[in-house]
């Protein structure tokens, strides 16, 4: 019975620590603290020298937990990456992931050999290799949880580099560990051959495994809840099998996720949703375990060399590698500076430090504790300042990652379409566009607790819930149409000069002037009467009424009647929204193409026409409606 009680106690402690990690993440997010640092500190507090008092020295279990967690996290990183980001970023990212790691390891290793007494150059190089690679898990996780949207080329380089630089770091650590154990003088060409072999096996296994997962998902008739579990098990299997074959398991599992992300896959929404939860759990468990493994009393003995090596890595080795590797590709200085700063170190470095410790290499404990200090410093300094530095250097787009409430439904029997649903928020971009893109087809709209088909619903309104069919690879573009962004919506309407109308302007005159289709029932109605006839009371500012290829927007409403409205013409809105979907820095790019000047000129021309042709009572307030 004592053993049963012990198992139950372990389950209680484990579940309590995970729950504590979840609750603490809510507090950390509020104060802008890096979540991974919070999980790491919680593990330390639960450890031997903390209030928890848990004694934990099992490096083998740590290696097992780290391998399992990293395989899931890296697969998730590939699962969220579209091949389109590789354009213009693949070559510089791969150079950083190979030569950049070697340069970083060499510089850091040389400084480590000078700082730590008794450390040979080969041992110093091993320490440099342990901390040389950026951590894909940390980069993916912090960017995603921070809602940061980077400039496309910079973000692509960081994601590709962090997802592909682990193989060379793992190879260097394994090769140097073997050299230190056996003292063999391995020729340089042999080291290079083994490195290429690991990368080739990892790439082949990852691509083959990714296509196998996609094929089996689409052909096997599984119960709905098994698709995500099948994918997770497949990712771990690919990692383990590739590693046993002598390849890079981390590269293989990332490429497998990349294949799955860019092929039609059944149950993709449920797979991605499950991986969200799995990635969070893996991060929490992995950093809690790593925190448990560290003894603060022992850690303090390595504080000075650990901090110095971390600073050399952050301020010298990483920037030098970035500047040398990106020099041929025409990156701006501020881009190289930001890429240097986002060389986050995370669990991979501590995970690699466990290899020489398990193998019995001299200074194994020192390697582990120094690697821990490097990770702690990286998360504390780089993780905490990531968003601020991105904005200071102009690398972050003004819009953060879309925060939309998307509902995804898998459609059994096919993989080319899925159903997604969105609520219509007051400042959604879709209200400026006035209709869906051609590749998205509305199926039904829920309005005022009634279910309407697309024809019955007509134009979308604030408060609606719209469900539509769309290709899975276009869903993220829909997110950007349905996100609530008042500033962006205002910028989209400003360039083409929304035309202000008095509430008593006649709809028939407006329709005639702009060649808009107007129903017979609306002839003879004023703008205010049109709103009252078609929309339910009480009317609010922002209410929209479709008239052919234009939209009337209520701007000033008193006692339920529209006093002023704005006229938005579809052809101008569509051009600007289309630009917003594909290009950052919309206003600057439009000005560079002279598109904004043309739009402004057209707005002024339309205004002059309106002043000439509409009655004087309509013109009176036309300049006052652009709020």
Coordinates of N, CA, C and O in Angstrom, one line a residue, residues 377-481:
X377 N 19.7 33.6 -18.3 CA 20.1 35.0 -18.7 C 19.4 35.4 -20.0 O 18.8 36.5 -20.2
X378 N 19.3 34.4 -21.0 CA 18.7 34.7 -22.3 C 17.2 34.9 -22.1 O 16.6 35.9 -22.7
X379 N 16.5 34.1 -21.3 CA 15.1 34.3 -21.1 C 14.8 35.6 -20.3 O 13.8 36.3 -20.6
X380 N 15.7 35.9 -19.3 CA 15.5 37.1 -18.5 C 15.7 38.4 -19.3 O 14.9 39.3 -19.2
X381 N 16.8 38.4 -20.1 CA 17.1 39.7 -20.8 C 16.4 39.7 -22.2 O 15.7 40.6 -22.5
X382 N 16.7 38.7 -23.0 CA 16.1 38.7 -24.4 C 14.6 38.5 -24.4 O 13.9 39.2 -25.1
X383 N 14.2 37.5 -23.6 CA 12.7 37.2 -23.5 C 11.9 38.3 -23.0 O 10.8 38.6 -23.6
X384 N 12.4 39.1 -22.0 CA 11.6 40.2 -21.5 C 11.6 41.4 -22.4 O 10.7 42.2 -22.3
X385 N 12.7 41.5 -23.2 CA 12.8 42.7 -24.0 C 12.4 42.5 -25.5 O 12.5 43.4 -26.3
X386 N 12.0 41.3 -25.8 CA 11.8 40.9 -27.2 C 10.8 41.9 -27.9 O 11.1 42.5 -29.0
X387 N 9.6 42.1 -27.3 CA 8.6 43.0 -27.9 C 9.1 44.4 -28.0 O 8.9 45.1 -29.1
X388 N 9.7 44.9 -27.0 CA 10.2 46.3 -27.0 C 11.3 46.5 -28.0 O 11.2 47.6 -28.7
X389 N 12.2 45.6 -28.1 CA 13.3 45.8 -29.1 C 12.7 45.7 -30.5 O 13.1 46.5 -31.4
X390 N 11.8 44.8 -30.8 CA 11.2 44.7 -32.1 C 10.5 46.0 -32.5 O 10.6 46.4 -33.6
X391 N 9.8 46.6 -31.6 CA 9.1 47.9 -31.9 C 10.1 49.0 -32.0 O 10.0 49.9 -32.9
X392 N 11.2 49.0 -31.2 CA 12.2 50.1 -31.2 C 12.9 50.1 -32.6 O 13.2 51.1 -33.1
X393 N 13.2 48.9 -33.1 CA 14.0 48.8 -34.3 C 13.1 48.8 -35.5 O 13.6 48.7 -36.7
X394 N 11.8 48.8 -35.3 CA 10.9 48.9 -36.5 C 10.7 47.5 -37.1 O 10.2 47.4 -38.3
X395 N 10.9 46.4 -36.4 CA 10.8 45.1 -37.0 C 9.4 44.5 -36.7 O 8.9 43.6 -37.4
X396 N 8.6 45.1 -35.8 CA 7.3 44.6 -35.5 C 6.3 45.4 -36.3 O 6.3 46.7 -36.3
X397 N 5.3 44.8 -36.9 CA 4.3 45.4 -37.6 C 3.4 46.1 -36.6 O 3.3 45.7 -35.4
X398 N 2.7 47.2 -37.0 CA 1.9 47.9 -36.0 C 0.7 47.1 -35.5 O 0.3 47.2 -34.4
X399 N 0.3 46.2 -36.4 CA -0.8 45.3 -35.9 C -0.2 44.0 -35.3 O 0.8 43.5 -35.8
X400 N -0.7 43.6 -34.1 CA -0.3 42.4 -33.5 C -0.9 41.2 -34.2 O -1.8 41.4 -35.1
X401 N -0.6 40.0 -33.9 CA -1.2 38.9 -34.5 C -2.7 38.9 -34.2 O -3.1 39.3 -33.1
X402 N -3.5 38.5 -35.2 CA -4.9 38.6 -35.1 C -5.5 37.9 -33.8 O -5.1 36.8 -33.6
X403 N -6.3 38.6 -33.1 CA -7.0 38.0 -31.9 C -8.4 37.9 -32.3 O -9.2 38.8 -32.0
X404 N -8.8 36.9 -33.0 CA -10.1 36.7 -33.5 C -10.7 35.4 -32.8 O -9.9 34.5 -32.5
X405 N -12.0 35.3 -32.7 CA -12.6 34.1 -32.2 C -13.1 33.3 -33.4 O -14.1 33.5 -33.9
X406 N -12.3 32.3 -33.8 CA -12.6 31.5 -35.0 C -13.1 30.2 -34.5 O -12.6 29.5 -33.6
X407 N -14.1 29.7 -35.2 CA -14.7 28.4 -35.0 C -14.4 27.5 -36.2 O -14.7 28.0 -37.3
X408 N -13.7 26.4 -36.0 CA -13.4 25.5 -37.2 C -14.1 24.2 -37.1 O -14.1 23.6 -36.0
X409 N -14.7 23.8 -38.2 CA -15.4 22.5 -38.2 C -14.9 21.7 -39.4 O -14.8 22.1 -40.5
X410 N -14.4 20.4 -39.0 CA -14.0 19.5 -40.1 C -15.2 19.0 -40.8 O -16.2 18.6 -40.3
X411 N -15.0 18.8 -42.2 CA -16.1 18.2 -43.0 C -15.6 16.9 -43.5 O -14.7 16.7 -44.3
X412 N -16.2 15.8 -42.9 CA -15.8 14.4 -43.3 C -16.0 14.2 -44.8 O -16.9 14.7 -45.4
X413 N -15.1 13.3 -45.3 CA -15.3 12.9 -46.7 C -14.5 13.7 -47.7 O -14.4 13.4 -48.9
X414 N -13.9 14.9 -47.3 CA -13.1 15.7 -48.2 C -12.1 16.5 -47.4 O -12.2 16.6 -46.2
X415 N -11.0 17.0 -48.1 CA -10.0 17.7 -47.4 C -9.7 19.1 -48.0 O -8.8 19.8 -47.5
X416 N -10.4 19.4 -49.1 CA -10.1 20.7 -49.8 C -10.8 21.9 -49.2 O -10.5 23.0 -49.5
X417 N -11.9 21.6 -48.4 CA -12.6 22.7 -47.8 C -12.8 22.4 -46.3 O -12.9 21.3 -45.9
X418 N -12.9 23.5 -45.5 CA -13.4 23.3 -44.2 C -14.3 24.5 -43.8 O -14.3 25.5 -44.5
X419 N -15.1 24.3 -42.8 CA -16.0 25.3 -42.4 C -15.5 26.1 -41.3 O -15.0 25.5 -40.3
X420 N -15.5 27.4 -41.4 CA -15.0 28.3 -40.3 C -16.1 29.3 -40.0 O -16.9 29.7 -40.9
X421 N -16.2 29.7 -38.8 CA -17.2 30.7 -38.4 C -16.5 31.8 -37.6 O -15.5 31.6 -36.9
X422 N -17.0 33.0 -37.7 CA -16.5 34.2 -37.0 C -17.7 35.1 -36.6 O -18.7 35.2 -37.3
X423 N -17.5 35.7 -35.4 CA -18.4 36.8 -35.0 C -18.0 38.1 -35.7 O -16.9 38.3 -36.0
X424 N -19.0 38.9 -36.0 CA -18.7 40.2 -36.7 C -18.6 41.3 -35.6 O -19.6 41.6 -35.0
X425 N -17.4 41.7 -35.4 CA -17.1 42.8 -34.4 C -17.4 44.1 -35.0 O -17.3 44.3 -36.2
X426 N -17.6 45.2 -34.2 CA -17.9 46.5 -34.7 C -16.8 47.1 -35.7 O -17.1 47.8 -36.6
X427 N -15.5 46.7 -35.5 CA -14.4 47.3 -36.3 C -13.7 46.2 -37.1 O -12.5 46.3 -37.4
X428 N -14.4 45.1 -37.5 CA -13.9 44.1 -38.4 C -13.6 44.7 -39.8 O -14.4 45.4 -40.3
X429 N -12.5 44.3 -40.3 CA -12.2 44.7 -41.7 C -13.2 44.2 -42.7 O -13.4 44.9 -43.7
X430 N -13.9 43.1 -42.4 CA -14.8 42.6 -43.4 C -16.0 43.6 -43.6 O -16.6 43.6 -44.7
X431 N -16.3 44.4 -42.6 CA -17.3 45.4 -42.8 C -16.9 46.5 -43.8 O -17.7 47.1 -44.4
X432 N -15.6 46.8 -43.9 CA -15.1 47.7 -44.9 C -15.1 47.1 -46.3 O -15.4 47.7 -47.3
X433 N -14.8 45.8 -46.4 CA -14.8 45.1 -47.6 C -16.2 44.9 -48.2 O -16.4 44.8 -49.4
X434 N -17.2 44.7 -47.3 CA -18.6 44.5 -47.6 C -19.0 43.2 -48.2 O -20.2 42.9 -48.4
X435 N -18.0 42.4 -48.7 CA -18.4 41.0 -49.1 C -17.2 40.1 -49.0 O -16.0 40.6 -48.8
X436 N -17.4 38.8 -49.0 CA -16.3 37.9 -48.8 C -15.4 37.8 -50.0 O -15.9 38.0 -51.1
X437 N -14.2 37.3 -49.8 CA -13.3 37.1 -51.0 C -13.9 36.0 -51.8 O -14.7 35.1 -51.3
X438 N -13.5 35.9 -53.1 CA -14.1 34.9 -54.0 C -13.8 33.4 -53.6 O -14.6 32.5 -53.9
X439 N -12.8 33.2 -52.8 CA -12.5 31.8 -52.4 C -13.2 31.4 -51.1 O -13.0 30.3 -50.6
X440 N -14.0 32.3 -50.5 CA -14.7 31.9 -49.3 C -16.2 32.0 -49.6 O -16.7 33.0 -50.2
X441 N -17.0 31.0 -49.3 CA -18.4 31.0 -49.6 C -19.2 30.9 -48.4 O -19.1 29.9 -47.6
X442 N -20.1 31.9 -48.1 CA -20.9 31.9 -47.0 C -22.0 30.8 -47.1 O -22.6 30.7 -48.1
X443 N -22.2 30.1 -46.0 CA -23.2 29.1 -45.9 C -24.4 29.5 -45.1 O -25.5 29.3 -45.5
X444 N -24.1 30.0 -44.0 CA -25.3 30.5 -43.1 C -24.8 31.6 -42.2 O -23.6 31.8 -42.0
X445 N -25.7 32.4 -41.8 CA -25.5 33.6 -40.9 C -26.5 33.5 -39.7 O -27.7 33.2 -39.9
X446 N -26.0 33.6 -38.5 CA -26.8 33.6 -37.3 C -27.0 35.1 -36.9 O -26.0 35.7 -36.6
X447 N -28.3 35.5 -37.0 CA -28.5 36.9 -36.7 C -29.8 37.0 -35.8 O -30.8 36.5 -36.1
X448 N -29.6 37.7 -34.7 CA -30.7 37.9 -33.7 C -31.3 36.5 -33.4 O -32.6 36.4 -33.4
X449 N -30.5 35.5 -33.1 CA -31.0 34.2 -32.8 C -31.7 33.4 -33.9 O -32.3 32.4 -33.7
X450 N -31.6 33.9 -35.1 CA -32.2 33.3 -36.3 C -31.1 32.8 -37.2 O -30.1 33.4 -37.4
X451 N -31.3 31.6 -37.8 CA -30.4 31.0 -38.7 C -30.8 31.4 -40.1 O -32.0 31.0 -40.6
X452 N -30.0 32.1 -40.9 CA -30.4 32.5 -42.3 C -29.4 32.0 -43.2 O -28.2 31.8 -42.9
X453 N -29.8 31.6 -44.5 CA -28.9 31.3 -45.5 C -28.2 32.6 -46.0 O -28.7 33.7 -45.7
X454 N -27.2 32.4 -46.9 CA -26.5 33.6 -47.3 C -27.3 34.6 -48.1 O -27.2 35.8 -47.9
X455 N -28.3 34.1 -48.9 CA -29.1 34.9 -49.7 C -30.1 35.7 -48.8 O -30.3 36.9 -49.0
X456 N -30.6 35.0 -47.8 CA -31.6 35.7 -46.8 C -30.9 36.8 -46.0 O -31.4 37.8 -45.7
X457 N -29.6 36.5 -45.6 CA -28.9 37.4 -44.7 C -28.5 38.7 -45.4 O -28.5 39.8 -44.8
X458 N -28.1 38.6 -46.7 CA -27.6 39.8 -47.4 C -26.2 40.2 -46.8 O -25.4 39.3 -46.6
X459 N -26.0 41.5 -46.7 CA -24.7 42.0 -46.2 C -24.5 41.6 -44.7 O -25.5 41.5 -43.9
X460 N -23.3 41.5 -44.3 CA -23.0 41.2 -42.9 C -23.2 42.4 -42.0 O -22.9 43.5 -42.4
X461 N -23.6 42.2 -40.8 CA -23.8 43.3 -39.8 C -23.1 43.0 -38.5 O -22.8 41.8 -38.2
X462 N -22.9 44.0 -37.8 CA -22.3 43.8 -36.4 C -23.2 43.0 -35.6 O -24.4 43.1 -35.5
X463 N -22.6 42.0 -34.9 CA -23.3 41.0 -34.1 C -23.7 39.7 -34.8 O -24.1 38.8 -34.1
X464 N -23.5 39.7 -36.1 CA -23.7 38.4 -36.8 C -22.7 37.4 -36.5 O -21.6 37.7 -36.1
X465 N -23.0 36.1 -36.7 CA -22.1 35.0 -36.8 C -22.2 34.4 -38.2 O -23.2 34.0 -38.5
X466 N -21.1 34.5 -38.9 CA -21.1 34.0 -40.3 C -20.3 32.7 -40.3 O -19.2 32.6 -39.8
X467 N -20.8 31.7 -41.0 CA -20.1 30.4 -41.2 C -19.9 30.2 -42.7 O -20.8 30.4 -43.5
X468 N -18.7 29.9 -43.1 CA -18.4 29.8 -44.5 C -17.4 28.6 -44.8 O -16.8 28.1 -43.9
X469 N -17.4 28.2 -46.1 CA -16.5 27.2 -46.6 C -15.3 27.9 -47.2 O -15.4 28.9 -48.0
X470 N -14.1 27.4 -46.9 CA -12.9 28.0 -47.4 C -11.8 27.0 -47.5 O -11.8 26.0 -46.7
X471 N -10.8 27.1 -48.4 CA -9.6 26.2 -48.3 C -8.9 26.4 -47.0 O -8.7 27.5 -46.5
X472 N -8.4 25.3 -46.5 CA -7.6 25.4 -45.2 C -6.5 26.3 -45.2 O -6.2 27.0 -44.2
X473 N -5.8 26.4 -46.4 CA -4.6 27.3 -46.4 C -4.9 28.8 -46.5 O -4.1 29.6 -46.4
X474 N -6.2 29.1 -46.6 CA -6.6 30.5 -46.6 C -7.2 31.0 -45.3 O -7.6 32.2 -45.2
X475 N -7.3 30.1 -44.3 CA -8.0 30.5 -43.1 C -7.3 31.6 -42.4 O -8.0 32.5 -41.8
X476 N -6.0 31.7 -42.4 CA -5.3 32.7 -41.7 C -5.5 34.1 -42.3 O -5.5 35.1 -41.7
X477 N -5.7 34.1 -43.7 CA -6.1 35.3 -44.3 C -7.5 35.8 -43.9 O -7.7 37.0 -43.8
X478 N -8.4 34.9 -43.7 CA -9.7 35.2 -43.2 C -9.6 35.8 -41.8 O -10.3 36.7 -41.4
X479 N -8.7 35.3 -41.0 CA -8.5 35.8 -39.6 C -8.3 37.3 -39.7 O -8.8 38.1 -38.9
X480 N -7.5 37.8 -40.6 CA -7.1 39.2 -40.7 C -8.3 40.0 -41.2 O -8.3 41.2 -41.0
X481 N -9.2 39.4 -41.9 CA -10.4 40.1 -42.3 C -11.4 40.3 -41.1 O -12.2 41.3 -41.1

